[in-house]
Amino acid sequence: MAVLRDDEERLVMPPVLRRRSLLILQALAAEAVRRGYEVRAGRSYHSRREGGVDVVVDGFAYTITVRQEFPQSTNPERAARLVVELDHGRTNRPGRWRDRKRATLEDTLGVILGEIEARALEDAERRASEEQAKEEREIRW
């Protein structure tokens, strides 16, 4: 987190939103570590306006990024909104959470980590299925 915090080339947005983005990522990272997962510096990003971390569950890495949803908006309410995204990978599961009038991203942090855990379970099942299919192919040879 310190690397992201100190990197002025990442999370390019108003200072208040940058601080909030860092706090959201810090809360996600702390809870992930509490649950026994590894957290490491995020991979490359699509834009200077975003930053993130990777959460590793059972050998599977999931990138969580945060960015300003409407950086060009002149409406202060819209410009203050953030969005958290979880890379889709090999799933069609939901992977984007946004600030809304009735709920903020801080209210959904548990849901985001729950989604990572659900994806890790899916990925582990897929890996086991692929290994079983590979073994069956080898037997047939």
Short mmCIF file of N, CA, C and O in Angstrom, two decimals:
data_model
loop_
_atom_site.label_atom_id
_atom_site.label_comp_id
_atom_site.label_asym_id
_atom_site.label_seq_id
_atom_site.Cartn_x
_atom_site.Cartn_y
_atom_site.Cartn_z
N MET A 1 0.82 -1.20 0.00
CA MET A 1 0.00 0.00 0.00
C MET A 1 0.86 1.26 0.00
O MET A 1 0.49 2.24 -0.61
N ALA A 2 1.98 1.20 0.68
CA ALA A 2 2.85 2.38 0.74
C ALA A 2 3.38 2.73 -0.64
O ALA A 2 3.50 3.91 -0.98
N VAL A 3 3.67 1.71 -1.44
CA VAL A 3 4.17 1.96 -2.80
C VAL A 3 3.12 2.71 -3.60
O VAL A 3 3.44 3.70 -4.28
N LEU A 4 1.88 2.27 -3.52
CA LEU A 4 0.80 2.94 -4.24
C LEU A 4 0.57 4.35 -3.69
O LEU A 4 0.41 5.30 -4.44
N ARG A 5 0.59 4.48 -2.38
CA ARG A 5 0.37 5.77 -1.75
C ARG A 5 1.43 6.79 -2.18
O ARG A 5 1.13 7.95 -2.45
N ASP A 6 2.69 6.33 -2.27
CA ASP A 6 3.78 7.24 -2.59
C ASP A 6 3.96 7.48 -4.09
O ASP A 6 4.72 8.37 -4.47
N ASP A 7 3.29 6.71 -4.92
CA ASP A 7 3.42 6.84 -6.37
C ASP A 7 2.46 7.91 -6.88
O ASP A 7 1.26 7.67 -7.03
N GLU A 8 2.99 9.08 -7.15
CA GLU A 8 2.16 10.20 -7.62
C GLU A 8 1.64 9.99 -9.03
O GLU A 8 0.77 10.73 -9.50
N GLU A 9 2.17 8.99 -9.75
CA GLU A 9 1.71 8.68 -11.10
C GLU A 9 0.48 7.77 -11.10
O GLU A 9 -0.05 7.46 -12.16
N ARG A 10 0.05 7.30 -9.96
CA ARG A 10 -1.12 6.42 -9.81
C ARG A 10 -2.21 7.15 -9.05
O ARG A 10 -1.92 8.00 -8.21
N LEU A 11 -3.43 6.76 -9.32
CA LEU A 11 -4.60 7.37 -8.67
C LEU A 11 -4.59 8.88 -8.83
O LEU A 11 -4.71 9.63 -7.87
N VAL A 12 -4.42 9.31 -10.07
CA VAL A 12 -4.43 10.75 -10.37
C VAL A 12 -5.88 11.22 -10.33
O VAL A 12 -6.67 10.92 -11.23
N MET A 13 -6.22 11.91 -9.25
CA MET A 13 -7.57 12.41 -9.01
C MET A 13 -7.49 13.43 -7.89
O MET A 13 -6.42 13.60 -7.30
N PRO A 14 -8.58 14.13 -7.60
CA PRO A 14 -8.54 15.11 -6.50
C PRO A 14 -8.07 14.45 -5.19
O PRO A 14 -8.36 13.28 -4.95
N PRO A 15 -7.32 15.18 -4.37
CA PRO A 15 -6.74 14.61 -3.15
C PRO A 15 -7.74 13.91 -2.23
O PRO A 15 -7.43 12.86 -1.66
N VAL A 16 -8.93 14.44 -2.09
CA VAL A 16 -9.93 13.82 -1.22
C VAL A 16 -10.32 12.44 -1.75
O VAL A 16 -10.42 11.47 -0.99
N LEU A 17 -10.50 12.33 -3.06
CA LEU A 17 -10.85 11.03 -3.66
C LEU A 17 -9.67 10.07 -3.62
O LEU A 17 -9.85 8.86 -3.44
N ARG A 18 -8.48 10.59 -3.81
CA ARG A 18 -7.29 9.73 -3.75
C ARG A 18 -7.16 9.13 -2.36
O ARG A 18 -6.91 7.94 -2.22
N ARG A 19 -7.32 9.96 -1.35
CA ARG A 19 -7.24 9.46 0.04
C ARG A 19 -8.30 8.40 0.29
O ARG A 19 -8.03 7.35 0.86
N ARG A 20 -9.51 8.67 -0.15
CA ARG A 20 -10.60 7.71 0.04
C ARG A 20 -10.31 6.41 -0.71
O ARG A 20 -10.55 5.32 -0.20
N SER A 21 -9.78 6.49 -1.94
CA SER A 21 -9.43 5.31 -2.71
C SER A 21 -8.39 4.47 -1.97
O SER A 21 -8.51 3.24 -1.89
N LEU A 22 -7.39 5.14 -1.44
CA LEU A 22 -6.34 4.43 -0.69
C LEU A 22 -6.91 3.77 0.57
O LEU A 22 -6.53 2.64 0.91
N LEU A 23 -7.82 4.44 1.24
CA LEU A 23 -8.45 3.86 2.44
C LEU A 23 -9.29 2.64 2.09
O LEU A 23 -9.30 1.65 2.82
N ILE A 24 -10.00 2.69 0.97
CA ILE A 24 -10.80 1.55 0.53
C ILE A 24 -9.88 0.36 0.22
O ILE A 24 -10.13 -0.76 0.67
N LEU A 25 -8.81 0.61 -0.52
CA LEU A 25 -7.87 -0.47 -0.83
C LEU A 25 -7.20 -1.01 0.43
O LEU A 25 -7.01 -2.22 0.57
N GLN A 26 -6.88 -0.12 1.36
CA GLN A 26 -6.27 -0.55 2.61
C GLN A 26 -7.23 -1.42 3.41
O GLN A 26 -6.83 -2.44 3.97
N ALA A 27 -8.50 -1.05 3.46
CA ALA A 27 -9.50 -1.84 4.18
C ALA A 27 -9.67 -3.21 3.53
O ALA A 27 -9.75 -4.24 4.22
N LEU A 28 -9.73 -3.26 2.21
CA LEU A 28 -9.84 -4.54 1.50
C LEU A 28 -8.62 -5.41 1.76
O LEU A 28 -8.74 -6.61 2.03
N ALA A 29 -7.44 -4.81 1.71
CA ALA A 29 -6.20 -5.56 1.93
C ALA A 29 -6.14 -6.08 3.37
O ALA A 29 -5.78 -7.25 3.59
N ALA A 30 -6.49 -5.25 4.33
CA ALA A 30 -6.44 -5.67 5.73
C ALA A 30 -7.40 -6.83 5.99
O ALA A 30 -7.04 -7.79 6.69
N GLU A 31 -8.59 -6.76 5.45
CA GLU A 31 -9.56 -7.84 5.65
C GLU A 31 -9.11 -9.11 4.94
O GLU A 31 -9.29 -10.22 5.45
N ALA A 32 -8.52 -8.97 3.76
CA ALA A 32 -8.02 -10.14 3.03
C ALA A 32 -6.92 -10.82 3.84
O ALA A 32 -6.91 -12.06 3.97
N VAL A 33 -6.01 -10.05 4.39
CA VAL A 33 -4.94 -10.62 5.22
C VAL A 33 -5.54 -11.28 6.47
O VAL A 33 -5.12 -12.37 6.86
N ARG A 34 -6.53 -10.64 7.08
CA ARG A 34 -7.17 -11.22 8.25
C ARG A 34 -7.80 -12.58 7.92
O ARG A 34 -7.79 -13.50 8.74
N ARG A 35 -8.30 -12.72 6.70
CA ARG A 35 -8.91 -13.98 6.27
C ARG A 35 -7.87 -15.01 5.82
O ARG A 35 -8.21 -16.11 5.40
N GLY A 36 -6.59 -14.62 5.86
CA GLY A 36 -5.53 -15.55 5.55
C GLY A 36 -5.04 -15.53 4.11
O GLY A 36 -4.34 -16.45 3.68
N TYR A 37 -5.37 -14.49 3.37
CA TYR A 37 -4.96 -14.40 1.97
C TYR A 37 -3.74 -13.51 1.84
O TYR A 37 -3.49 -12.64 2.67
N GLU A 38 -3.00 -13.71 0.76
CA GLU A 38 -1.84 -12.88 0.48
C GLU A 38 -2.30 -11.64 -0.30
O GLU A 38 -3.17 -11.73 -1.16
N VAL A 39 -1.71 -10.51 0.02
CA VAL A 39 -1.99 -9.27 -0.70
C VAL A 39 -0.66 -8.73 -1.20
O VAL A 39 0.31 -8.67 -0.46
N ARG A 40 -0.63 -8.35 -2.47
CA ARG A 40 0.61 -7.81 -3.04
C ARG A 40 0.28 -6.63 -3.94
O ARG A 40 -0.88 -6.41 -4.29
N ALA A 41 1.32 -5.91 -4.30
CA ALA A 41 1.15 -4.73 -5.15
C ALA A 41 0.44 -5.12 -6.44
O ALA A 41 0.70 -6.19 -6.99
N GLY A 42 -0.45 -4.27 -6.89
CA GLY A 42 -1.21 -4.54 -8.11
C GLY A 42 -0.34 -4.56 -9.34
O GLY A 42 0.76 -4.02 -9.36
N ARG A 43 -0.87 -5.21 -10.36
CA ARG A 43 -0.16 -5.30 -11.65
C ARG A 43 -0.31 -3.99 -12.40
O ARG A 43 -0.71 -2.99 -11.85
N SER A 44 -0.03 -4.04 -13.67
CA SER A 44 -0.15 -2.83 -14.48
C SER A 44 -1.62 -2.42 -14.60
O SER A 44 -2.51 -3.25 -14.52
N TYR A 45 -1.83 -1.16 -14.80
CA TYR A 45 -3.17 -0.62 -14.87
C TYR A 45 -3.44 -0.06 -16.26
O TYR A 45 -2.53 0.22 -17.01
N HIS A 46 -4.70 0.15 -16.55
CA HIS A 46 -5.10 0.67 -17.85
C HIS A 46 -4.89 2.18 -17.93
O HIS A 46 -4.78 2.73 -19.01
N SER A 47 -4.86 2.84 -16.79
CA SER A 47 -4.79 4.29 -16.80
C SER A 47 -4.08 4.78 -15.55
O SER A 47 -4.02 4.08 -14.54
N ARG A 48 -3.56 5.99 -15.61
CA ARG A 48 -2.94 6.61 -14.43
C ARG A 48 -3.97 6.94 -13.38
O ARG A 48 -3.62 7.19 -12.23
N ARG A 49 -5.23 6.94 -13.75
CA ARG A 49 -6.29 7.31 -12.82
C ARG A 49 -6.69 6.17 -11.89
O ARG A 49 -7.54 6.35 -11.04
N GLU A 50 -6.12 5.00 -12.06
CA GLU A 50 -6.51 3.88 -11.20
C GLU A 50 -5.31 3.29 -10.49
O GLU A 50 -4.17 3.49 -10.87
N GLY A 51 -5.60 2.57 -9.43
CA GLY A 51 -4.59 1.87 -8.66
C GLY A 51 -5.25 0.67 -8.01
O GLY A 51 -6.47 0.58 -7.97
N GLY A 52 -4.45 -0.24 -7.51
CA GLY A 52 -5.07 -1.41 -6.92
C GLY A 52 -4.09 -2.36 -6.27
O GLY A 52 -2.90 -2.07 -6.15
N VAL A 53 -4.63 -3.50 -5.86
CA VAL A 53 -3.86 -4.56 -5.22
C VAL A 53 -4.30 -5.90 -5.79
O VAL A 53 -5.39 -6.01 -6.37
N ASP A 54 -3.44 -6.90 -5.63
CA ASP A 54 -3.79 -8.27 -5.98
C ASP A 54 -4.04 -9.03 -4.69
O ASP A 54 -3.24 -8.94 -3.75
N VAL A 55 -5.14 -9.77 -4.66
CA VAL A 55 -5.44 -10.65 -3.53
C VAL A 55 -5.26 -12.07 -4.05
O VAL A 55 -5.85 -12.45 -5.06
N VAL A 56 -4.44 -12.86 -3.36
CA VAL A 56 -4.14 -14.21 -3.79
C VAL A 56 -4.84 -15.19 -2.85
O VAL A 56 -4.60 -15.20 -1.64
N VAL A 57 -5.73 -16.02 -3.44
CA VAL A 57 -6.48 -17.03 -2.70
C VAL A 57 -6.19 -18.38 -3.34
O VAL A 57 -6.46 -18.56 -4.53
N ASP A 58 -5.64 -19.30 -2.57
CA ASP A 58 -5.33 -20.65 -3.07
C ASP A 58 -4.54 -20.64 -4.37
O ASP A 58 -4.81 -21.42 -5.28
N GLY A 59 -3.60 -19.72 -4.49
CA GLY A 59 -2.76 -19.67 -5.68
C GLY A 59 -3.34 -18.88 -6.84
O GLY A 59 -2.68 -18.70 -7.86
N PHE A 60 -4.56 -18.41 -6.71
CA PHE A 60 -5.20 -17.62 -7.76
C PHE A 60 -5.14 -16.14 -7.37
O PHE A 60 -5.56 -15.77 -6.28
N ALA A 61 -4.63 -15.29 -8.27
CA ALA A 61 -4.52 -13.86 -8.00
C ALA A 61 -5.69 -13.11 -8.62
O ALA A 61 -6.04 -13.34 -9.78
N TYR A 62 -6.30 -12.24 -7.85
CA TYR A 62 -7.43 -11.43 -8.30
C TYR A 62 -7.07 -9.96 -8.10
O TYR A 62 -6.78 -9.53 -6.99
N THR A 63 -7.10 -9.20 -9.19
CA THR A 63 -6.74 -7.79 -9.14
C THR A 63 -7.96 -6.93 -8.84
O THR A 63 -8.96 -7.01 -9.53
N ILE A 64 -7.83 -6.14 -7.80
CA ILE A 64 -8.87 -5.17 -7.42
C ILE A 64 -8.34 -3.79 -7.75
O ILE A 64 -7.26 -3.42 -7.30
N THR A 65 -9.09 -3.04 -8.56
CA THR A 65 -8.68 -1.68 -8.88
C THR A 65 -9.76 -0.71 -8.43
O THR A 65 -10.94 -1.05 -8.37
N VAL A 66 -9.34 0.49 -8.16
CA VAL A 66 -10.28 1.57 -7.81
C VAL A 66 -9.93 2.76 -8.70
O VAL A 66 -8.77 2.99 -9.01
N ARG A 67 -10.98 3.47 -9.11
CA ARG A 67 -10.77 4.66 -9.94
C ARG A 67 -11.96 5.60 -9.77
O ARG A 67 -13.02 5.20 -9.27
N GLN A 68 -11.77 6.82 -10.21
CA GLN A 68 -12.84 7.81 -10.23
C GLN A 68 -13.78 7.45 -11.38
O GLN A 68 -13.32 7.22 -12.50
N GLU A 69 -15.08 7.36 -11.10
CA GLU A 69 -16.02 6.91 -12.13
C GLU A 69 -16.21 7.94 -13.24
O GLU A 69 -16.23 7.59 -14.41
N PHE A 70 -16.37 9.19 -12.88
CA PHE A 70 -16.62 10.24 -13.87
C PHE A 70 -15.60 11.37 -13.70
O PHE A 70 -15.93 12.46 -13.21
N PRO A 71 -14.35 11.15 -14.11
CA PRO A 71 -13.32 12.16 -13.86
C PRO A 71 -13.52 13.47 -14.62
O PRO A 71 -13.04 14.51 -14.17
N GLN A 72 -14.23 13.44 -15.73
CA GLN A 72 -14.40 14.66 -16.52
C GLN A 72 -15.68 15.42 -16.19
O GLN A 72 -15.94 16.48 -16.77
N SER A 73 -16.48 14.90 -15.27
CA SER A 73 -17.77 15.52 -14.97
C SER A 73 -17.60 16.86 -14.27
O SER A 73 -16.74 17.04 -13.42
N THR A 74 -18.48 17.79 -14.65
CA THR A 74 -18.49 19.10 -13.98
C THR A 74 -19.48 19.09 -12.81
O THR A 74 -19.49 20.01 -12.01
N ASN A 75 -20.29 18.05 -12.72
CA ASN A 75 -21.22 17.88 -11.61
C ASN A 75 -20.43 17.34 -10.43
O ASN A 75 -19.91 16.23 -10.48
N PRO A 76 -20.36 18.10 -9.32
CA PRO A 76 -19.54 17.67 -8.19
C PRO A 76 -19.96 16.32 -7.60
O PRO A 76 -19.13 15.54 -7.16
N GLU A 77 -21.26 16.04 -7.61
CA GLU A 77 -21.76 14.77 -7.07
C GLU A 77 -21.27 13.60 -7.92
O GLU A 77 -20.80 12.59 -7.39
N ARG A 78 -21.35 13.73 -9.23
CA ARG A 78 -20.88 12.66 -10.13
C ARG A 78 -19.36 12.54 -10.08
O ARG A 78 -18.82 11.44 -10.11
N ALA A 79 -18.67 13.66 -10.02
CA ALA A 79 -17.21 13.65 -10.01
C ALA A 79 -16.65 13.01 -8.75
O ALA A 79 -15.51 12.54 -8.74
N ALA A 80 -17.44 12.96 -7.67
CA ALA A 80 -16.97 12.39 -6.40
C ALA A 80 -17.18 10.89 -6.30
O ALA A 80 -16.81 10.28 -5.31
N ARG A 81 -17.76 10.27 -7.32
CA ARG A 81 -18.03 8.83 -7.27
C ARG A 81 -16.80 8.00 -7.64
O ARG A 81 -16.08 8.33 -8.57
N LEU A 82 -16.65 6.92 -6.91
CA LEU A 82 -15.59 5.96 -7.19
C LEU A 82 -16.20 4.65 -7.66
O LEU A 82 -17.37 4.37 -7.40
N VAL A 83 -15.38 3.85 -8.33
CA VAL A 83 -15.80 2.51 -8.76
C VAL A 83 -14.66 1.54 -8.45
O VAL A 83 -13.49 1.86 -8.64
N VAL A 84 -15.04 0.38 -7.92
CA VAL A 84 -14.08 -0.70 -7.66
C VAL A 84 -14.37 -1.80 -8.66
O VAL A 84 -15.53 -2.17 -8.86
N GLU A 85 -13.31 -2.31 -9.30
CA GLU A 85 -13.48 -3.37 -10.30
C GLU A 85 -12.60 -4.55 -9.94
O GLU A 85 -11.48 -4.40 -9.46
N LEU A 86 -13.15 -5.72 -10.20
CA LEU A 86 -12.44 -6.98 -10.03
C LEU A 86 -12.29 -7.57 -11.41
O LEU A 86 -13.29 -7.73 -12.13
N ASP A 87 -11.05 -7.86 -11.83
CA ASP A 87 -10.83 -8.42 -13.17
C ASP A 87 -11.74 -9.60 -13.41
O ASP A 87 -11.93 -10.45 -12.53
N HIS A 88 -12.30 -9.68 -14.61
CA HIS A 88 -13.26 -10.74 -14.92
C HIS A 88 -12.62 -12.11 -15.00
O HIS A 88 -13.21 -13.09 -14.59
N GLY A 89 -11.43 -12.21 -15.54
CA GLY A 89 -10.79 -13.51 -15.66
C GLY A 89 -11.63 -14.46 -16.51
O GLY A 89 -12.07 -14.11 -17.59
N ARG A 90 -11.90 -15.65 -15.97
CA ARG A 90 -12.64 -16.67 -16.73
C ARG A 90 -14.06 -16.82 -16.20
O ARG A 90 -14.58 -17.93 -16.11
N THR A 91 -14.70 -15.75 -15.82
CA THR A 91 -16.04 -15.84 -15.25
C THR A 91 -16.95 -14.75 -15.80
O THR A 91 -16.49 -13.74 -16.31
N ASN A 92 -18.22 -14.98 -15.68
CA ASN A 92 -19.22 -13.97 -16.04
C ASN A 92 -19.83 -13.34 -14.79
O ASN A 92 -20.83 -12.65 -14.88
N ARG A 93 -19.23 -13.59 -13.67
CA ARG A 93 -19.75 -13.07 -12.40
C ARG A 93 -19.59 -11.55 -12.35
O ARG A 93 -18.77 -10.98 -13.05
N PRO A 94 -20.39 -10.90 -11.50
CA PRO A 94 -20.28 -9.44 -11.38
C PRO A 94 -18.89 -9.04 -10.89
O PRO A 94 -18.29 -9.75 -10.09
N GLY A 95 -18.41 -7.92 -11.40
CA GLY A 95 -17.07 -7.50 -11.03
C GLY A 95 -16.90 -6.01 -10.90
O GLY A 95 -15.79 -5.50 -10.92
N ARG A 96 -18.00 -5.27 -10.73
CA ARG A 96 -17.91 -3.81 -10.63
C ARG A 96 -18.89 -3.32 -9.58
O ARG A 96 -20.06 -3.68 -9.59
N TRP A 97 -18.38 -2.48 -8.67
CA TRP A 97 -19.21 -1.89 -7.63
C TRP A 97 -18.98 -0.39 -7.64
O TRP A 97 -17.86 0.08 -7.79
N ARG A 98 -20.07 0.37 -7.49
CA ARG A 98 -20.00 1.83 -7.62
C ARG A 98 -20.63 2.52 -6.42
O ARG A 98 -21.50 1.97 -5.77
N ASP A 99 -20.18 3.75 -6.22
CA ASP A 99 -20.87 4.63 -5.27
C ASP A 99 -22.25 4.95 -5.82
O ASP A 99 -22.40 5.20 -7.02
N ARG A 100 -23.22 4.96 -4.98
CA ARG A 100 -24.58 5.34 -5.36
C ARG A 100 -25.16 6.25 -4.29
O ARG A 100 -24.60 6.39 -3.20
N LYS A 101 -26.31 6.82 -4.56
CA LYS A 101 -26.93 7.74 -3.61
C LYS A 101 -27.23 7.06 -2.28
O LYS A 101 -27.09 7.65 -1.22
N ARG A 102 -27.67 5.81 -2.34
CA ARG A 102 -28.08 5.11 -1.11
C ARG A 102 -27.00 4.25 -0.49
O ARG A 102 -27.17 3.78 0.63
N ALA A 103 -25.94 3.99 -1.22
CA ALA A 103 -24.87 3.14 -0.69
C ALA A 103 -23.53 3.58 -1.25
O ALA A 103 -23.42 3.97 -2.40
N THR A 104 -22.52 3.49 -0.40
CA THR A 104 -21.17 3.82 -0.83
C THR A 104 -20.36 2.54 -0.98
O THR A 104 -20.77 1.47 -0.54
N LEU A 105 -19.21 2.67 -1.58
CA LEU A 105 -18.33 1.52 -1.76
C LEU A 105 -17.93 0.91 -0.41
O LEU A 105 -17.78 -0.30 -0.30
N GLU A 106 -17.78 1.74 0.59
CA GLU A 106 -17.41 1.24 1.91
C GLU A 106 -18.42 0.22 2.43
O GLU A 106 -18.06 -0.69 3.17
N ASP A 107 -19.68 0.35 2.01
CA ASP A 107 -20.72 -0.59 2.43
C ASP A 107 -20.61 -1.94 1.74
O ASP A 107 -21.22 -2.92 2.17
N THR A 108 -19.85 -2.03 0.65
CA THR A 108 -19.80 -3.26 -0.15
C THR A 108 -18.47 -4.01 -0.04
O THR A 108 -18.26 -4.98 -0.76
N LEU A 109 -17.59 -3.61 0.85
CA LEU A 109 -16.28 -4.24 0.93
C LEU A 109 -16.38 -5.74 1.22
O LEU A 109 -15.65 -6.54 0.64
N GLY A 110 -17.28 -6.13 2.11
CA GLY A 110 -17.47 -7.55 2.40
C GLY A 110 -17.97 -8.32 1.18
O GLY A 110 -17.58 -9.47 0.96
N VAL A 111 -18.82 -7.68 0.39
CA VAL A 111 -19.34 -8.31 -0.82
C VAL A 111 -18.21 -8.54 -1.82
O VAL A 111 -18.15 -9.59 -2.48
N ILE A 112 -17.32 -7.58 -1.93
CA ILE A 112 -16.20 -7.69 -2.87
C ILE A 112 -15.31 -8.87 -2.49
O ILE A 112 -14.95 -9.69 -3.33
N LEU A 113 -14.97 -8.98 -1.21
CA LEU A 113 -14.14 -10.11 -0.77
C LEU A 113 -14.89 -11.43 -0.90
O LEU A 113 -14.31 -12.45 -1.25
N GLY A 114 -16.20 -11.40 -0.68
CA GLY A 114 -17.00 -12.61 -0.89
C GLY A 114 -16.98 -13.05 -2.34
O GLY A 114 -16.94 -14.25 -2.65
N GLU A 115 -16.98 -12.09 -3.25
CA GLU A 115 -16.90 -12.40 -4.68
C GLU A 115 -15.55 -13.02 -5.03
O GLU A 115 -15.48 -13.97 -5.82
N ILE A 116 -14.49 -12.52 -4.43
CA ILE A 116 -13.17 -13.11 -4.65
C ILE A 116 -13.15 -14.55 -4.16
O ILE A 116 -12.64 -15.45 -4.85
N GLU A 117 -13.73 -14.80 -3.01
CA GLU A 117 -13.77 -16.17 -2.47
C GLU A 117 -14.59 -17.09 -3.36
O GLU A 117 -14.21 -18.24 -3.60
N ALA A 118 -15.71 -16.60 -3.89
CA ALA A 118 -16.54 -17.41 -4.78
C ALA A 118 -15.78 -17.72 -6.06
O ALA A 118 -15.83 -18.86 -6.57
N ARG A 119 -15.04 -16.76 -6.59
CA ARG A 119 -14.25 -17.00 -7.80
C ARG A 119 -13.13 -17.99 -7.53
O ARG A 119 -12.82 -18.83 -8.38
N ALA A 120 -12.51 -17.89 -6.36
CA ALA A 120 -11.44 -18.83 -6.02
C ALA A 120 -11.99 -20.25 -5.95
O ALA A 120 -11.34 -21.19 -6.41
N LEU A 121 -13.18 -20.41 -5.40
CA LEU A 121 -13.80 -21.73 -5.34
C LEU A 121 -14.09 -22.25 -6.75
O LEU A 121 -13.78 -23.40 -7.07
N GLU A 122 -14.65 -21.40 -7.60
CA GLU A 122 -14.90 -21.77 -9.01
C GLU A 122 -13.60 -22.16 -9.72
O GLU A 122 -13.55 -23.15 -10.44
N ASP A 123 -12.57 -21.36 -9.51
CA ASP A 123 -11.29 -21.63 -10.17
C ASP A 123 -10.66 -22.93 -9.67
O ASP A 123 -10.08 -23.68 -10.46
N ALA A 124 -10.79 -23.21 -8.38
CA ALA A 124 -10.25 -24.47 -7.83
C ALA A 124 -11.01 -25.66 -8.41
O ALA A 124 -10.40 -26.68 -8.76
N GLU A 125 -12.34 -25.54 -8.53
CA GLU A 125 -13.14 -26.62 -9.12
C GLU A 125 -12.77 -26.81 -10.59
O GLU A 125 -12.65 -27.94 -11.06
N ARG A 126 -12.57 -25.73 -11.31
CA ARG A 126 -12.18 -25.80 -12.71
C ARG A 126 -10.81 -26.47 -12.85
O ARG A 126 -10.61 -27.33 -13.70
N ARG A 127 -9.87 -26.10 -11.99
CA ARG A 127 -8.54 -26.68 -12.04
C ARG A 127 -8.61 -28.19 -11.76
O ARG A 127 -7.98 -28.98 -12.46
N ALA A 128 -9.39 -28.60 -10.76
CA ALA A 128 -9.53 -30.03 -10.45
C ALA A 128 -10.16 -30.78 -11.62
O ALA A 128 -9.73 -31.89 -11.96
N SER A 129 -11.16 -30.18 -12.24
CA SER A 129 -11.82 -30.80 -13.39
C SER A 129 -10.85 -30.96 -14.56
O SER A 129 -10.83 -31.99 -15.23
N GLU A 130 -10.06 -29.92 -14.81
CA GLU A 130 -9.08 -29.98 -15.89
C GLU A 130 -8.01 -31.03 -15.62
O GLU A 130 -7.59 -31.74 -16.53
N GLU A 131 -7.58 -31.15 -14.37
CA GLU A 131 -6.59 -32.16 -14.02
C GLU A 131 -7.15 -33.56 -14.19
O GLU A 131 -6.47 -34.46 -14.68
N GLN A 132 -8.39 -33.74 -13.80
CA GLN A 132 -9.04 -35.04 -13.96
C GLN A 132 -9.17 -35.39 -15.44
O GLN A 132 -8.90 -36.53 -15.84
N ALA A 133 -9.56 -34.44 -16.25
CA ALA A 133 -9.68 -34.68 -17.69
C ALA A 133 -8.32 -35.02 -18.29
O ALA A 133 -8.21 -35.90 -19.15
N LYS A 134 -7.28 -34.36 -17.83
CA LYS A 134 -5.92 -34.64 -18.32
C LYS A 134 -5.51 -36.06 -17.95
O LYS A 134 -4.96 -36.79 -18.78
N GLU A 135 -5.79 -36.48 -16.73
CA GLU A 135 -5.47 -37.84 -16.30
C GLU A 135 -6.23 -38.87 -17.13
O GLU A 135 -5.67 -39.90 -17.52
N GLU A 136 -7.49 -38.59 -17.41
CA GLU A 136 -8.29 -39.51 -18.21
C GLU A 136 -7.74 -39.61 -19.64
O GLU A 136 -7.72 -40.70 -20.21
N ARG A 137 -7.28 -38.50 -20.21
CA ARG A 137 -6.67 -38.52 -21.54
C ARG A 137 -5.39 -39.35 -21.55
O ARG A 137 -5.12 -40.12 -22.46
N GLU A 138 -4.60 -39.20 -20.50
CA GLU A 138 -3.35 -39.96 -20.41
C GLU A 138 -3.62 -41.46 -20.29
O GLU A 138 -2.89 -42.26 -20.86
N ILE A 139 -4.67 -41.83 -19.56
CA ILE A 139 -5.03 -43.24 -19.43
C ILE A 139 -5.45 -43.80 -20.76
O ILE A 139 -5.09 -44.92 -21.13
N ARG A 140 -6.23 -43.03 -21.53
CA ARG A 140 -6.70 -43.49 -22.84
C ARG A 140 -5.56 -43.67 -23.82
O ARG A 140 -5.63 -44.45 -24.74
N TRP A 141 -4.48 -42.92 -23.67
CA TRP A 141 -3.34 -43.02 -24.58
C TRP A 141 -2.73 -44.38 -24.43
O TRP A 141 -2.19 -45.03 -25.19
#
